[in-house]
PDB file of C-alpha atoms in Angstrom:
ATOM      1  CA  MET A 232     -65.804 -11.231 -53.980  1.00  0.00           C
ATOM      2  CA  THR A 233     -66.448 -11.733 -57.813  1.00  0.00           C
ATOM      3  CA  PRO A 234     -64.585 -13.952 -60.134  1.00  0.00           C
ATOM      4  CA  GLU A 235     -62.988 -11.337 -61.898  1.00  0.00           C
ATOM      5  CA  LEU A 236     -61.729  -9.835 -58.751  1.00  0.00           C
ATOM      6  CA  THR A 237     -60.196 -13.244 -57.820  1.00  0.00           C
ATOM      7  CA  TRP A 238     -58.154 -13.578 -60.907  1.00  0.00           C
ATOM      8  CA  LEU A 239     -57.190  -9.919 -60.873  1.00  0.00           C
ATOM      9  CA  THR A 240     -56.026 -10.535 -57.652  1.00  0.00           C
ATOM     10  CA  LEU A 241     -53.740 -13.501 -58.743  1.00  0.00           C
ATOM     11  CA  SER A 242     -52.707 -11.475 -61.758  1.00  0.00           C
ATOM     12  CA  ALA A 243     -51.319  -9.000 -59.252  1.00  0.00           C
ATOM     13  CA  VAL A 244     -49.688 -11.513 -57.448  1.00  0.00           C
ATOM     14  CA  LEU A 245     -47.566 -12.806 -60.671  1.00  0.00           C
ATOM     15  CA  ALA A 246     -47.003  -8.903 -61.320  1.00  0.00           C
ATOM     16  CA  ALA A 247     -45.649  -8.568 -58.129  1.00  0.00           C
ATOM     17  CA  SER A 248     -43.211 -11.693 -58.115  1.00  0.00           C
ATOM     18  CA  LEU A 249     -42.048 -11.332 -61.689  1.00  0.00           C
ATOM     19  CA  TRP A 250     -39.292  -9.195 -60.261  1.00  0.00           C
ATOM     20  CA  ILE A 251     -37.742 -12.266 -58.470  1.00  0.00           C
ATOM     21  CA  PRO A 252     -36.442 -13.980 -61.440  1.00  0.00           C
ATOM     22  CA  TYR A 253     -34.596 -10.825 -62.608  1.00  0.00           C
ATOM     23  CA  ILE A 254     -33.125 -10.375 -59.275  1.00  0.00           C
ATOM     24  CA  VAL A 255     -31.942 -13.984 -58.845  1.00  0.00           C
ATOM     25  CA  GLY A 256     -29.916 -13.256 -62.142  1.00  0.00           C
ATOM     26  CA  VAL A 257     -28.527 -10.018 -61.334  1.00  0.00           C
ATOM     27  CA  ASN A 258     -27.274 -11.575 -58.121  1.00  0.00           C
ATOM     28  CA  THR A 259     -25.826 -14.677 -59.263  1.00  0.00           C
ATOM     29  CA  MET A 260     -23.644 -12.497 -62.004  1.00  0.00           C
ATOM     30  CA  GLU A 261     -20.037 -12.480 -61.557  1.00  0.00           C
ATOM     31  CA  PRO A 262     -18.944  -8.896 -59.445  1.00  0.00           C
ATOM     32  CA  ALA A 263     -17.531  -6.423 -61.683  1.00  0.00           C
ATOM     33  CA  ALA A 264     -13.455  -6.053 -61.620  1.00  0.00           C
ATOM     34  CA  GLU A 265     -13.879  -3.128 -59.254  1.00  0.00           C
ATOM     35  CA  PRO A 266     -15.819  -3.320 -56.301  1.00  0.00           C
ATOM     36  CA  ALA A 267     -18.697  -1.355 -55.957  1.00  0.00           C
ATOM     37  CA  PRO A 268     -18.880   1.704 -53.604  1.00  0.00           C
ATOM     38  CA  SER A 269     -21.733   0.897 -51.775  1.00  0.00           C
ATOM     39  CA  PRO A 270     -23.854  -2.317 -51.807  1.00  0.00           C
ATOM     40  CA  PHE A 271     -26.969  -0.410 -53.388  1.00  0.00           C
ATOM     41  CA  TYR A 272     -25.074   0.406 -56.997  1.00  0.00           C
ATOM     42  CA  ARG A 273     -26.625  -0.054 -60.072  1.00  0.00           C
ATOM     43  CA  PRO A 274     -26.688  -3.403 -61.624  1.00  0.00           C
ATOM     44  CA  PRO A 275     -25.072  -3.948 -64.812  1.00  0.00           C
ATOM     45  CA  ASP A 276     -26.241  -3.135 -67.837  1.00  0.00           C
ATOM     46  CA  LEU A 277     -28.953  -5.421 -69.396  1.00  0.00           C
ATOM     47  CA  SER A 278     -26.621  -5.904 -72.598  1.00  0.00           C
ATOM     48  CA  GLU A 279     -23.970  -7.060 -69.980  1.00  0.00           C
ATOM     49  CA  MET A 280     -26.431  -9.894 -68.798  1.00  0.00           C
ATOM     50  CA  PRO A 281     -27.259 -13.282 -69.466  1.00  0.00           C
ATOM     51  CA  ALA A 282     -30.158 -12.972 -71.886  1.00  0.00           C
ATOM     52  CA  TRP A 283     -32.432 -15.026 -69.683  1.00  0.00           C
ATOM     53  CA  VAL A 284     -31.881 -12.191 -67.081  1.00  0.00           C
ATOM     54  CA  HIS A 285     -32.415  -9.354 -69.914  1.00  0.00           C
ATOM     55  CA  ARG A 286     -36.118 -11.183 -71.005  1.00  0.00           C
ATOM     56  CA  ALA A 287     -36.759 -11.749 -67.021  1.00  0.00           C
ATOM     57  CA  HIS A 288     -36.440  -7.688 -66.697  1.00  0.00           C
ATOM     58  CA  ARG A 289     -38.470  -7.453 -69.645  1.00  0.00           C
ATOM     59  CA  ALA A 290     -41.148  -9.725 -68.678  1.00  0.00           C
ATOM     60  CA  HIS A 291     -41.813  -8.010 -65.748  1.00  0.00           C
ATOM     61  CA  LEU A 292     -42.006  -4.659 -67.233  1.00  0.00           C
ATOM     62  CA  ASN A 293     -44.614  -6.136 -69.737  1.00  0.00           C
ATOM     63  CA  MET A 294     -46.460  -7.669 -67.141  1.00  0.00           C
ATOM     64  CA  ILE A 295     -46.860  -4.499 -65.349  1.00  0.00           C
ATOM     65  CA  GLU A 296     -47.840  -2.312 -68.674  1.00  0.00           C
ATOM     66  CA  THR A 297     -50.532  -4.859 -69.238  1.00  0.00           C
ATOM     67  CA  LEU A 298     -51.983  -5.352 -65.656  1.00  0.00           C
ATOM     68  CA  VAL A 299     -52.764  -1.604 -65.304  1.00  0.00           C
ATOM     69  CA  PRO A 300     -55.221  -1.246 -68.153  1.00  0.00           C
ATOM     70  CA  PHE A 301     -56.750  -4.769 -67.336  1.00  0.00           C
ATOM     71  CA  ALA A 302     -56.858  -3.662 -63.690  1.00  0.00           C
ATOM     72  CA  ALA A 303     -58.840  -0.595 -64.296  1.00  0.00           C
ATOM     73  CA  VAL A 304     -61.286  -2.027 -66.634  1.00  0.00           C
ATOM     74  CA  VAL A 305     -61.913  -5.135 -64.002  1.00  0.00           C
ATOM     75  CA  LEU A 306     -62.082  -2.610 -61.149  1.00  0.00           C
ATOM     76  CA  VAL A 307     -64.828  -0.290 -63.347  1.00  0.00           C
ATOM     77  CA  ALA A 308     -66.831  -3.558 -64.072  1.00  0.00           C
ATOM     78  CA  HIS A 309     -66.873  -4.419 -60.360  1.00  0.00           C
ATOM     79  CA  ILE A 310     -68.075  -0.769 -59.383  1.00  0.00           C
ATOM     80  CA  ALA A 311     -70.729  -0.587 -62.270  1.00  0.00           C
ATOM     81  CA  GLY A 312     -71.718  -4.127 -61.459  1.00  0.00           C
ATOM     82  CA  VAL A 313     -71.282  -5.737 -64.643  1.00  0.00           C
ATOM     83  CA  THR A 314     -70.176  -9.710 -64.484  1.00  0.00           C
ATOM     84  CA  THR A 315     -70.818 -11.952 -67.402  1.00  0.00           C
ATOM     85  CA  GLY A 316     -69.700 -15.082 -68.547  1.00  0.00           C
ATOM     86  CA  ALA A 317     -67.676 -13.532 -70.916  1.00  0.00           C
ATOM     87  CA  THR A 318     -65.870 -11.045 -68.463  1.00  0.00           C
ATOM     88  CA  VAL A 319     -65.245 -14.102 -66.316  1.00  0.00           C
ATOM     89  CA  ALA A 320     -63.392 -16.001 -68.900  1.00  0.00           C
ATOM     90  CA  ALA A 321     -61.378 -13.083 -69.828  1.00  0.00           C
ATOM     91  CA  ALA A 322     -59.868 -12.736 -66.130  1.00  0.00           C
ATOM     92  CA  VAL A 323     -59.321 -16.547 -66.282  1.00  0.00           C
ATOM     93  CA  VAL A 324     -57.665 -16.546 -69.416  1.00  0.00           C
ATOM     94  CA  PHE A 325     -55.893 -13.078 -68.967  1.00  0.00           C
ATOM     95  CA  PHE A 326     -54.035 -14.770 -66.089  1.00  0.00           C
ATOM     96  CA  TRP A 327     -53.197 -18.013 -67.824  1.00  0.00           C
ATOM     97  CA  LEU A 328     -51.779 -16.256 -70.872  1.00  0.00           C
ATOM     98  CA  ARG A 329     -49.634 -13.555 -68.696  1.00  0.00           C
ATOM     99  CA  LEU A 330     -48.468 -16.621 -66.770  1.00  0.00           C
ATOM    100  CA  ALA A 331     -47.500 -18.326 -70.212  1.00  0.00           C
ATOM    101  CA  HIS A 332     -46.092 -14.976 -71.574  1.00  0.00           C
ATOM    102  CA  ALA A 333     -43.666 -14.616 -68.462  1.00  0.00           C
ATOM    103  CA  VAL A 334     -42.610 -18.479 -68.426  1.00  0.00           C
ATOM    104  CA  GLY A 335     -41.959 -18.231 -71.990  1.00  0.00           C
ATOM    105  CA  MET A 336     -40.420 -14.689 -72.156  1.00  0.00           C
ATOM    106  CA  ILE A 337     -37.972 -15.808 -69.504  1.00  0.00           C
ATOM    107  CA  SER A 338     -37.451 -19.499 -70.928  1.00  0.00           C
ATOM    108  CA  GLY A 339     -36.715 -18.318 -74.306  1.00  0.00           C
ATOM    109  CA  TRP A 340     -39.232 -20.919 -75.534  1.00  0.00           C
ATOM    110  CA  ALA A 341     -41.883 -18.027 -76.667  1.00  0.00           C
ATOM    111  CA  ARG A 342     -40.160 -16.634 -79.797  1.00  0.00           C
ATOM    112  CA  MET A 343     -42.269 -15.181 -82.785  1.00  0.00           C
ATOM    113  CA  PRO A 344     -44.710 -15.407 -83.429  1.00  0.00           C
ATOM    114  CA  MET A 345     -45.607 -17.125 -79.953  1.00  0.00           C
ATOM    115  CA  ARG A 346     -44.731 -14.195 -77.895  1.00  0.00           C
ATOM    116  CA  PRO A 347     -46.780 -11.456 -79.418  1.00  0.00           C
ATOM    117  CA  LEU A 348     -49.663 -13.871 -79.631  1.00  0.00           C
ATOM    118  CA  LEU A 349     -49.680 -14.159 -76.270  1.00  0.00           C
ATOM    119  CA  PHE A 350     -49.432 -10.605 -75.541  1.00  0.00           C
ATOM    120  CA  THR A 351     -52.034  -9.962 -78.290  1.00  0.00           C
ATOM    121  CA  ALA A 352     -54.773 -12.311 -76.518  1.00  0.00           C
ATOM    122  CA  SER A 353     -54.269 -10.578 -73.187  1.00  0.00           C
ATOM    123  CA  TRP A 354     -54.866  -7.326 -74.727  1.00  0.00           C
ATOM    124  CA  ALA A 355     -58.065  -8.601 -76.216  1.00  0.00           C
ATOM    125  CA  CYS A 356     -58.801  -9.900 -72.976  1.00  0.00           C
ATOM    126  CA  THR A 357     -58.849  -6.487 -71.420  1.00  0.00           C
ATOM    127  CA  LEU A 358     -61.038  -5.349 -74.334  1.00  0.00           C
ATOM    128  CA  VAL A 359     -63.688  -7.995 -73.792  1.00  0.00           C
ATOM    129  CA  VAL A 360     -64.246  -6.598 -70.196  1.00  0.00           C
ATOM    130  CA  ALA A 361     -64.086  -2.983 -71.641  1.00  0.00           C
ATOM    131  CA  GLY A 362     -66.658  -4.026 -73.975  1.00  0.00           C
ATOM    132  CA  ALA A 363     -68.867  -5.712 -71.517  1.00  0.00           C
ATOM    133  CA  VAL A 364     -68.484  -2.268 -69.515  1.00  0.00           C
ATOM    134  CA  LEU A 365     -69.192   0.150 -72.000  1.00  0.00           C
ATOM    135  CA  THR A 366     -72.331  -1.471 -73.602  1.00  0.00           C
ATOM    136  CA  ALA A 367     -73.809  -2.150 -70.148  1.00  0.00           C
TER     137      ALA A 367
END
């Protein structure tokens, strides 16, 4: 397996795990005054949740949004046999940026301009891999 696929796999595991903080937050909230009609009721509105729970939900969605295009270009690069130092570095950096983004988002420490910078840098990693594919 190429290094890019290894780091893509780790990024996918991160994305697949980011639901956990949100669910923990939802399940530790005080129940509503009226009991739910079934155990599968909808969670409270995000605006009614503690800020960190709302941020955890957004961090998960944001990771999914960035993982899809990154995964697409990494898989195209793999199929095309494109692997360079730049594509490996982009895959490594993408994972660590997305981890920092998730931790920073959920904890609340990654505020302006940190959070957009982390997001933009991970987007740039996608462009690096795409550029390598398109110029091969």
